[in-house]
Short mmCIF file of C-alpha atoms in Angstrom, two decimals:
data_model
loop_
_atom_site.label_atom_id
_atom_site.label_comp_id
_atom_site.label_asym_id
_atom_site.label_seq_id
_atom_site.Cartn_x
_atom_site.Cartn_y
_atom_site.Cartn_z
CA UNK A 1 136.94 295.26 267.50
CA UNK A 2 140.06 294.55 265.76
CA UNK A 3 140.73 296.66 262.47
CA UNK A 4 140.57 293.64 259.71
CA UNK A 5 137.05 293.84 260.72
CA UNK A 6 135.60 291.35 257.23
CA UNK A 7 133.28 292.92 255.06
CA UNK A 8 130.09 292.24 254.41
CA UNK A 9 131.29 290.07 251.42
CA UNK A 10 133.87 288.24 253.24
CA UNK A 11 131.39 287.59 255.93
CA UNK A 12 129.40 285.41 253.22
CA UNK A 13 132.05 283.59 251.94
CA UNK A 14 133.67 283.09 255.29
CA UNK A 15 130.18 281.29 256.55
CA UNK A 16 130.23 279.11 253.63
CA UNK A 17 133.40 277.15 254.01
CA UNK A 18 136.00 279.30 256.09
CA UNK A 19 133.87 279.55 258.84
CA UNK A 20 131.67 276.97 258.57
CA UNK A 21 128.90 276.70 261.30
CA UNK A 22 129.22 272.62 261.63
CA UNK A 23 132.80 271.84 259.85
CA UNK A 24 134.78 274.70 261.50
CA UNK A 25 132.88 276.10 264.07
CA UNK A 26 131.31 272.79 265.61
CA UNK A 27 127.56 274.26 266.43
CA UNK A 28 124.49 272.99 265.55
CA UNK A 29 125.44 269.57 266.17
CA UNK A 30 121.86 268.65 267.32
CA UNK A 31 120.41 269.32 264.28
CA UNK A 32 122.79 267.62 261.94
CA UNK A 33 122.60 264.44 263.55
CA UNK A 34 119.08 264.26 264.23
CA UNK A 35 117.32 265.46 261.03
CA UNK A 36 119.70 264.39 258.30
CA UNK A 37 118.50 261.02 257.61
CA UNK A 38 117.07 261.86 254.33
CA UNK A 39 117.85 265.03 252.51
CA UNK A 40 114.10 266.09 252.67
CA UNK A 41 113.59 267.06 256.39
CA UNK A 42 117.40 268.16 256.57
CA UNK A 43 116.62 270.99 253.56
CA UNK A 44 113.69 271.75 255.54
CA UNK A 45 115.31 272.45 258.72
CA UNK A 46 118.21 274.31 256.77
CA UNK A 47 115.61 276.26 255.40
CA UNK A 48 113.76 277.04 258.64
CA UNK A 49 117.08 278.10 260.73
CA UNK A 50 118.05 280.45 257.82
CA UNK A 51 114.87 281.99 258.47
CA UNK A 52 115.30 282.48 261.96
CA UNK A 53 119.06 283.31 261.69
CA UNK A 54 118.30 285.78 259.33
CA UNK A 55 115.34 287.55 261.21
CA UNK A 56 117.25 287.38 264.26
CA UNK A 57 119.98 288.87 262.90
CA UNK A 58 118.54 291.70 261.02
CA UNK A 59 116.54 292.95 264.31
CA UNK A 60 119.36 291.95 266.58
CA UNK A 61 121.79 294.37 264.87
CA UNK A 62 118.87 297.02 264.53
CA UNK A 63 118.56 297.60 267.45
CA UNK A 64 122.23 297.12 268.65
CA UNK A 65 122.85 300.49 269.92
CA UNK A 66 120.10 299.97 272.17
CA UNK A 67 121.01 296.61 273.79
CA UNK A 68 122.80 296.81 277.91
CA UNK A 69 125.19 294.49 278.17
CA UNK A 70 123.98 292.53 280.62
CA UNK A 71 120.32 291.55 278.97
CA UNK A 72 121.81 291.58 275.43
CA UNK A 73 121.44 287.50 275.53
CA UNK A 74 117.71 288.08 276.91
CA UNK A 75 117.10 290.37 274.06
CA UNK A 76 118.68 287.68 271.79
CA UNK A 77 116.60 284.57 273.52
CA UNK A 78 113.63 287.10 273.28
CA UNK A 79 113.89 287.46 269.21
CA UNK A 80 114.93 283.69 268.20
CA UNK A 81 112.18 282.18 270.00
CA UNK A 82 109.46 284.35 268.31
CA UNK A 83 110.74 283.98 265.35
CA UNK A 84 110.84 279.81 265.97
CA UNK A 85 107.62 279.86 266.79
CA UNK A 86 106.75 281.70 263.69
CA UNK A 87 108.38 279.21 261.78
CA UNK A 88 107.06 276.23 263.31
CA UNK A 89 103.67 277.48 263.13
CA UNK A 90 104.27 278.10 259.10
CA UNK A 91 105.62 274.37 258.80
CA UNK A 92 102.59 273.26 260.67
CA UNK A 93 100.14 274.98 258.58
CA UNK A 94 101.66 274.24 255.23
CA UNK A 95 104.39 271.34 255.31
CA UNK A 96 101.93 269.22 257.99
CA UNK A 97 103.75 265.93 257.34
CA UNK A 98 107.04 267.09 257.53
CA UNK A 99 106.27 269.45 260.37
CA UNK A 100 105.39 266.00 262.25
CA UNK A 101 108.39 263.95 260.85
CA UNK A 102 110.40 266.89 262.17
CA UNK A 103 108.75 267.03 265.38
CA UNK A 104 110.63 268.66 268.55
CA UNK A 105 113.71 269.68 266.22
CA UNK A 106 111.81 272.70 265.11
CA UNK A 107 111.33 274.12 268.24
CA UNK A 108 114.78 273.21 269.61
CA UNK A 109 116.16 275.74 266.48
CA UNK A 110 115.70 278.00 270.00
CA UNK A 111 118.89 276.60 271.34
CA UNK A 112 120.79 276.63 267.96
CA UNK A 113 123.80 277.90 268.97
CA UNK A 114 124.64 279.29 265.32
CA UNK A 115 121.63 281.62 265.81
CA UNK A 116 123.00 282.64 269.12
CA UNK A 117 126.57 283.01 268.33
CA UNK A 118 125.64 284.86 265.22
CA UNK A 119 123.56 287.53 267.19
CA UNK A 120 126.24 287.59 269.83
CA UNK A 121 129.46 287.65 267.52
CA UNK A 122 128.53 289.35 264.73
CA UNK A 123 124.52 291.58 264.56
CA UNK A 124 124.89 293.23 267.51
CA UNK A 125 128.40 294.88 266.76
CA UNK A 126 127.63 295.10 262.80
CA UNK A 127 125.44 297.69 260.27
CA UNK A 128 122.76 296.11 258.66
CA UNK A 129 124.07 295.00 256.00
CA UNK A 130 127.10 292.80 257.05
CA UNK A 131 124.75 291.36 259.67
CA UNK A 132 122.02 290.22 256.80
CA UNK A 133 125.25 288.82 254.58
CA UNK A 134 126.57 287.19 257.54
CA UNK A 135 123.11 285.64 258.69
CA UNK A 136 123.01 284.20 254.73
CA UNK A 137 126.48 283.08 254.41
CA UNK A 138 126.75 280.82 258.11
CA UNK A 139 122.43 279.63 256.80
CA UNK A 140 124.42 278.93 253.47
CA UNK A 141 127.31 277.02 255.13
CA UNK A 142 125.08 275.31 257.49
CA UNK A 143 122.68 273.98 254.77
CA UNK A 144 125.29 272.53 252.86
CA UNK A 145 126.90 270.76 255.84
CA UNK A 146 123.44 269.25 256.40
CA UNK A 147 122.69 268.24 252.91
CA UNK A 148 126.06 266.83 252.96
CA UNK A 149 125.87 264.45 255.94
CA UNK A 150 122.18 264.01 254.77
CA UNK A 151 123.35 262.95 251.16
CA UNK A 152 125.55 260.17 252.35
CA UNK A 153 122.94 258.89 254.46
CA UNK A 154 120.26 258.82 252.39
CA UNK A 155 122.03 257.33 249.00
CA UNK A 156 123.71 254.54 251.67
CA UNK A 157 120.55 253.88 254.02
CA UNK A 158 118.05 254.05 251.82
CA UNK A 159 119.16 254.22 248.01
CA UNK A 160 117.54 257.31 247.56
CA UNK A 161 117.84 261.17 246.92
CA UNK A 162 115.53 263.52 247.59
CA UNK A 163 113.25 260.33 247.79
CA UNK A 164 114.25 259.28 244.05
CA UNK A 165 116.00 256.17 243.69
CA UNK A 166 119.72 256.51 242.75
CA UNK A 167 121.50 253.41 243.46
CA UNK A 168 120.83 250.06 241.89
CA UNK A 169 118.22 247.76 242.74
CA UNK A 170 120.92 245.31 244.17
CA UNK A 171 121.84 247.92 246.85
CA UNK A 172 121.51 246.07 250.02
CA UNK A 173 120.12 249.51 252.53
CA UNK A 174 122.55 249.86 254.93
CA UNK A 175 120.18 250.43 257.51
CA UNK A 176 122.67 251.40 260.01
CA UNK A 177 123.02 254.90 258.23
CA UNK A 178 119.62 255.69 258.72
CA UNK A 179 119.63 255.04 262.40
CA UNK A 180 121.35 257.34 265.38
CA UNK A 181 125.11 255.93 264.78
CA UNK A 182 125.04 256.44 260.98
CA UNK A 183 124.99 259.70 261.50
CA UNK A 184 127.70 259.86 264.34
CA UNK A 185 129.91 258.17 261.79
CA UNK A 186 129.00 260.36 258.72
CA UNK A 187 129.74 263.58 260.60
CA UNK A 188 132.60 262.06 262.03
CA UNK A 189 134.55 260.91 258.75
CA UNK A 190 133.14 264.19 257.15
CA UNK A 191 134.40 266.48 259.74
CA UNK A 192 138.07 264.13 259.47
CA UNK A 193 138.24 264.62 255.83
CA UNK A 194 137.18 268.60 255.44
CA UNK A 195 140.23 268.85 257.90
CA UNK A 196 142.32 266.52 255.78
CA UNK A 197 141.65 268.36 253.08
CA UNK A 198 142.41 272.05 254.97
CA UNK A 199 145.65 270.35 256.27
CA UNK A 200 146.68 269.19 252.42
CA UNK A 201 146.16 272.98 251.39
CA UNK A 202 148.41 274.19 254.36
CA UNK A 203 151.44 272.59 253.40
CA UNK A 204 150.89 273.15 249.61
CA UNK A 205 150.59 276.76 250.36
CA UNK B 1 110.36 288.29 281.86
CA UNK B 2 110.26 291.07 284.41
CA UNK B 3 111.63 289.84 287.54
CA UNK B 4 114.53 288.14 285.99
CA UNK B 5 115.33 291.37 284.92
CA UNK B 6 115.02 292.80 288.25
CA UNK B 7 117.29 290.43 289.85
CA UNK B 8 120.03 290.80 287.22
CA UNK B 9 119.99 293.94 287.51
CA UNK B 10 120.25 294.30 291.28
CA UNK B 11 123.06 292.25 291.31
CA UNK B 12 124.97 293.94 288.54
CA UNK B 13 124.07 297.87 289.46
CA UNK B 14 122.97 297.69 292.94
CA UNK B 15 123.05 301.57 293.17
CA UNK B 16 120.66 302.63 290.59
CA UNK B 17 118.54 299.94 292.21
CA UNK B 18 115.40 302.02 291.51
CA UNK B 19 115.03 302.10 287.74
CA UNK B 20 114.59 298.61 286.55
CA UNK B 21 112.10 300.07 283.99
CA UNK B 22 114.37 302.35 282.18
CA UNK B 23 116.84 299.66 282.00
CA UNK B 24 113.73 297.31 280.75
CA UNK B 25 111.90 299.02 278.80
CA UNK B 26 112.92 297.45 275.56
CA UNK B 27 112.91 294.05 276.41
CA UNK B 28 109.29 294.75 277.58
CA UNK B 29 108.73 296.76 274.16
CA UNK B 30 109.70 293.92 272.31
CA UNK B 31 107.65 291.58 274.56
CA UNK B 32 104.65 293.11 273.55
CA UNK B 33 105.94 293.62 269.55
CA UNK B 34 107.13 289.31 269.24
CA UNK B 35 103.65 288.56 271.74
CA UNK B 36 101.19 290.91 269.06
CA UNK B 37 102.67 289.66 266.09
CA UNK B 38 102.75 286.08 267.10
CA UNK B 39 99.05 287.14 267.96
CA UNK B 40 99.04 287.75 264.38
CA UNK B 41 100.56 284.87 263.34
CA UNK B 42 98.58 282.72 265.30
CA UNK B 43 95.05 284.70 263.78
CA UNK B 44 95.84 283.61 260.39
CA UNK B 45 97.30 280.30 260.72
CA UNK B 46 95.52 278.93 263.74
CA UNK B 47 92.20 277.51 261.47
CA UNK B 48 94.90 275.97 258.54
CA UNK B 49 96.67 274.22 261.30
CA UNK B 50 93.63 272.43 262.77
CA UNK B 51 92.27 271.78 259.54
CA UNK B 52 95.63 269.42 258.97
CA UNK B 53 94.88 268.19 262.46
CA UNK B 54 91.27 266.87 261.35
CA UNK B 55 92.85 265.44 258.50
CA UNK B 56 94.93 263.59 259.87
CA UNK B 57 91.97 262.64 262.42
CA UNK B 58 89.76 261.27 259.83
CA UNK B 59 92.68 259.56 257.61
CA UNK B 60 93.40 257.75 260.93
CA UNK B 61 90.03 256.57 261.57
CA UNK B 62 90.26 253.21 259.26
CA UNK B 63 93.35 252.13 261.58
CA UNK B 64 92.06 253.23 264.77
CA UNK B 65 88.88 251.01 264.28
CA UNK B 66 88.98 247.49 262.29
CA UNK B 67 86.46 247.62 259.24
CA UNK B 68 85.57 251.53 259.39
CA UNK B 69 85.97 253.56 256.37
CA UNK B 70 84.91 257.04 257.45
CA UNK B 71 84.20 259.31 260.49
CA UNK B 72 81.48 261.56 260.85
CA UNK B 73 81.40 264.31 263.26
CA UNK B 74 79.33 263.81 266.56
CA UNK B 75 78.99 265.99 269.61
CA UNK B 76 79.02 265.24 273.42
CA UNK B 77 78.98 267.84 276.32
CA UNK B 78 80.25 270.56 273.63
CA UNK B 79 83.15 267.62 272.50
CA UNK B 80 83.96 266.43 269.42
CA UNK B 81 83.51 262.95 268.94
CA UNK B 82 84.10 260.76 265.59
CA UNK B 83 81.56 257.71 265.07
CA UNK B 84 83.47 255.15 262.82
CA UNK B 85 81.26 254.27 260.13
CA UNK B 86 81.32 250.76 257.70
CA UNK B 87 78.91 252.26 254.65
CA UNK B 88 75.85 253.39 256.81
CA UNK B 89 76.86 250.94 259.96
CA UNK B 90 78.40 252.15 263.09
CA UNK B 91 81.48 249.65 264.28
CA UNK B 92 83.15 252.22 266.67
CA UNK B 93 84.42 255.22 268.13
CA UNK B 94 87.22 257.83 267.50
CA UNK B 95 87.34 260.18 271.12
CA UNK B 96 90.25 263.04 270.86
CA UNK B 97 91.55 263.66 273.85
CA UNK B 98 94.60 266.14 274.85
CA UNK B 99 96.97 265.80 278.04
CA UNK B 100 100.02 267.24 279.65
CA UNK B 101 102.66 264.75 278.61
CA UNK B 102 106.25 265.32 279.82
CA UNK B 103 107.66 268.27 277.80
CA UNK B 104 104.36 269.19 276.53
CA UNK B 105 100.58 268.60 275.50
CA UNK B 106 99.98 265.41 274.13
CA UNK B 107 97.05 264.88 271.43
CA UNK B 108 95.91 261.43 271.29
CA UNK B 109 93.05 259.83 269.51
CA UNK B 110 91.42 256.68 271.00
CA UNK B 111 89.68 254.02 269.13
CA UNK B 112 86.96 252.04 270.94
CA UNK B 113 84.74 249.42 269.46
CA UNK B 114 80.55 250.56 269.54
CA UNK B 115 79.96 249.36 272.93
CA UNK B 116 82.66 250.82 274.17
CA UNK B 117 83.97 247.59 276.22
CA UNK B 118 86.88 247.70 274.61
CA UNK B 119 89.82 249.93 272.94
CA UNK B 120 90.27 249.33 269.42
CA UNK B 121 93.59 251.61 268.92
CA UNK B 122 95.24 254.66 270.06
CA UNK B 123 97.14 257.21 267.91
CA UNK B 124 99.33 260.22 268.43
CA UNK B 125 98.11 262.81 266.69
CA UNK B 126 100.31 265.46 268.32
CA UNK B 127 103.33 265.52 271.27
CA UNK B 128 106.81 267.29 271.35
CA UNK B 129 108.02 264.91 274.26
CA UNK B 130 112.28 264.08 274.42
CA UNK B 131 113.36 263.17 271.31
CA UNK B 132 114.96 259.23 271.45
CA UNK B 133 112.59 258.69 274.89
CA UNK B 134 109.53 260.15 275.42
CA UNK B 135 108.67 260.25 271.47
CA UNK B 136 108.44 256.47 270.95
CA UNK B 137 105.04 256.82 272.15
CA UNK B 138 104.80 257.55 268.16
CA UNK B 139 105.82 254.33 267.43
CA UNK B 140 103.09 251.62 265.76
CA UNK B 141 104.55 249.17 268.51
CA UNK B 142 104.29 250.93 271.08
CA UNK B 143 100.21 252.16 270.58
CA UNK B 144 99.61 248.54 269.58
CA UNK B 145 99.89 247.55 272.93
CA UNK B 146 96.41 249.00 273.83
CA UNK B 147 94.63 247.44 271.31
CA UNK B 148 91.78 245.09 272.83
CA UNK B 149 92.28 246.72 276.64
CA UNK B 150 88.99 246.25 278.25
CA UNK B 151 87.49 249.71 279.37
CA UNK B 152 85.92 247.89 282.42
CA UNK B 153 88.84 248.25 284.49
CA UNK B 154 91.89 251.27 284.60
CA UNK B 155 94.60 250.34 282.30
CA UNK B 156 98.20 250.35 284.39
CA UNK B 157 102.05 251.08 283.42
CA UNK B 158 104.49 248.65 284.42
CA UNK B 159 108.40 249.02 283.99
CA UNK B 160 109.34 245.28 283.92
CA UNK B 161 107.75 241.69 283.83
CA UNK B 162 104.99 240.95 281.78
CA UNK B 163 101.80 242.62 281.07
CA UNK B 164 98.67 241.39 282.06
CA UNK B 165 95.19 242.12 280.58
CA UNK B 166 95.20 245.28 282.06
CA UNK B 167 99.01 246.58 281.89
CA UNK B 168 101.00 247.99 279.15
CA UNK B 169 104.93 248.21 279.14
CA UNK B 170 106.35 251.82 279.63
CA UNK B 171 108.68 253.32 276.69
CA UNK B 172 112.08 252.77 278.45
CA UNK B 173 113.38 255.93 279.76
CA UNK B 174 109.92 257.76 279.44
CA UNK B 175 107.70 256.74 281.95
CA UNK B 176 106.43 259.93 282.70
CA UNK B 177 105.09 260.17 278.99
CA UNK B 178 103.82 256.66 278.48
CA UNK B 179 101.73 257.48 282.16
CA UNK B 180 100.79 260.70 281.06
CA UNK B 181 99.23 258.45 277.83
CA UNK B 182 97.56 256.46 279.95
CA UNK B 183 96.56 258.16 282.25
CA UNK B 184 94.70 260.34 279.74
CA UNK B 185 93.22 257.20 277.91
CA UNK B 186 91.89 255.63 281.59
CA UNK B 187 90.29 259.11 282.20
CA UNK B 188 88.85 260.02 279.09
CA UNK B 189 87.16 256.72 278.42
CA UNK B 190 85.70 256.85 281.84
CA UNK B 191 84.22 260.18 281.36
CA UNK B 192 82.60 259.21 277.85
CA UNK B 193 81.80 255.35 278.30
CA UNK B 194 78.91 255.50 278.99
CA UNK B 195 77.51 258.19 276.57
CA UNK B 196 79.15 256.72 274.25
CA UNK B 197 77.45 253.44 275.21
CA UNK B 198 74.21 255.04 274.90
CA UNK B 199 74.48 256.70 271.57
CA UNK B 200 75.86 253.82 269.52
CA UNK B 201 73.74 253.07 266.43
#
């Protein structure tokens, strides 16, 4: 552990932007290209892996001192699946529709790599507290990468936001956005212009 | 979860060899602590979850079988079947039936018309099979294809031509699952025809 360890703080902020899971980290692809073609079911899933990063993270770095090194990723697999399963069985009970539009991507949350890279990185080295500001910060970060690919889908493939109409009636639906390869490209010119944009800031700097 | 353990750690610390337990013990700890409270979980939301199921079963009904309006409840050899009611007239049968599909257990619902000679629809009510393969046994297409099958004879998957009376097309890439659906379909109907036959009003 290096001595500019971040603190808790800087662990939030970083997971918003800074350390972004999806813009600057790349994880979680799954996810954001399979659930974000409407913002509903994309919140939903944000929503759902915060819940599981955060559990996962708050019992991960509880019982860090306890963890041998080589079944600390059993331990971690261990956690993030129960807590999945909690979490699908909530969506199931109360958000039944959704639960079904979202299918096998709530399950798969077990192989969200933020979750694991989270638990591996940061809980099990870290106090409580940075671990629970760290868990918030990356769910924080990777809910607004969603909504944002989600956002450009929806208001191009469908006219819509949040299911309310927001384009005029003229809009031709570009269908395309709603399908697989909409969301390829979204991510793609997203991810090229959040790097544009860091680039621009070097050089003024 | 145990004997992974064990092998790990044989490899990694072959001279303490003898105390896999002590190096373990808290994966089994929290084995039992995620199983008991997923127990829990499962205690509380378990009846809510197949309450949504039989909602979705009796909002289905109208599609599964031309000209019904509701279901009502009906039991065979401790299963529950759905008659498909017009008013106070029967015109058909719901059956649930659940499989293992690919990834999975698959809930499906059949429709059949009174007789039972023939299948009036088919629904997914529940499945978790590969996303962008096995899951287009979802799609409206797809299920359409075993509308009007006669129950006389098995229905069969095919992979290319064209289907006969009998056949339906696989989803591409997901044969397994589009068997596993039939397959399920052929043997519940076979098992119930006949009852079901002999109870129509």
């Amino acid at each position: 552990m290096n001595r500019n360890e971040p603190t808790a703080l800087e662990r939030f902020i970083n997971g918003i932007l800074p350390e972004n899971p999806v813009y600057r980290q790349l994880l979680g692809m799954c996810p954001t290209l399979a659930v974000t073609n409407s913002m509903e079911p994309a919140m939903t899933m944000a929503v759902a892996v915060a819940f599981v990063l955060l559990s996962a993270n708050i019992i991960v770095s509880l019982i860090r001192h306890l963890l041998k090194p080589h079944l600390r990723i059993l331990v971690f697999t261990l956690t993030i699946a129960t807590f999945v399963t909690i979490a699908d069985r909530i969506l199931q009970a109360y958000m039944w529709d959704m639960s079904k539009q979202l299918g096998p991507y709530v399950p798969l949350i077990i192989v969200n790599c933020i979750i694991i890279c989270r638990c591996e990185v940061c809980a099990s080295k870290q106090k409580l507290g940075p671990a629970i500001m760290d868990a918030l910060g990356q769910s924080l970060g990777f809910a607004l990468a969603l909504a944002s690919v989600a956002t450009v889908r929806e208001i191009l493939g469908s006219g819509t936001w949040f299911g309310l109409p927001v384009m005029p009636a003229v809009w031709p639906d570009w269908v395309i956005m709603v399908l697989p390869p909409g969301a390829f490209l979204t991510l793609g010119v997203l991810i090229g212009l959040v790097n544009w944009l860091q680039n621009k800031k070097k050089q003024t700097a | 979860m145990a004997e992974e353990e064990k092998t790990e750690q044989v490899d990694e610390t072959p001279e303490k060899g003898g105390n896999y337990i002590a190096q373990a013990w808290l994966i089994l700890l929290l084995a039992v602590c995620f199983g008991a409270s997923l127990t829990g979980v499962q205690i509380s939301l378990g009846e809510k979850i197949q309450q949504n199921k039989l909602n979705e079963t009796f909002s289905q009904i109208p599609n599964l079988v031309p000209g019904s309006d509701t279901g009502k409840g009906f039991e065979i050899d401790g299963k529950i079947i759905y008659r498909a009611m017009s008013g106070d007239a029967q015109v058909g049968w719901v059956v649930p039936a659940t499989g293992q599909g690919f990834a999975d257990k698959v809930e499906i619902l059949i429709g059949l018309d009174t007789k039972a000679d023939k299948l009036t629809g088919l629904y997914v009510l529940d499945q978790k099979e590969t996303p962008g393969l096995g899951n287009k046994i979802v799609e409206e297409d797809w299920q359409m294809q075993y509308v009007d099958k006669p129950t006389a004879s098995q229905i069969e998957v095919i992979k290319a031509g064209s289907p006969t009376v009998n056949q339906i097309m696989a989803v591409t890439g997901a044969t397994i699952s589009s068997v596993a659906v039939t397959d399920l379909v052929n043997k519940t109907v076979a098992e119930i025809k006949d009852k079901l036959a002999s109870n129509a009003k």
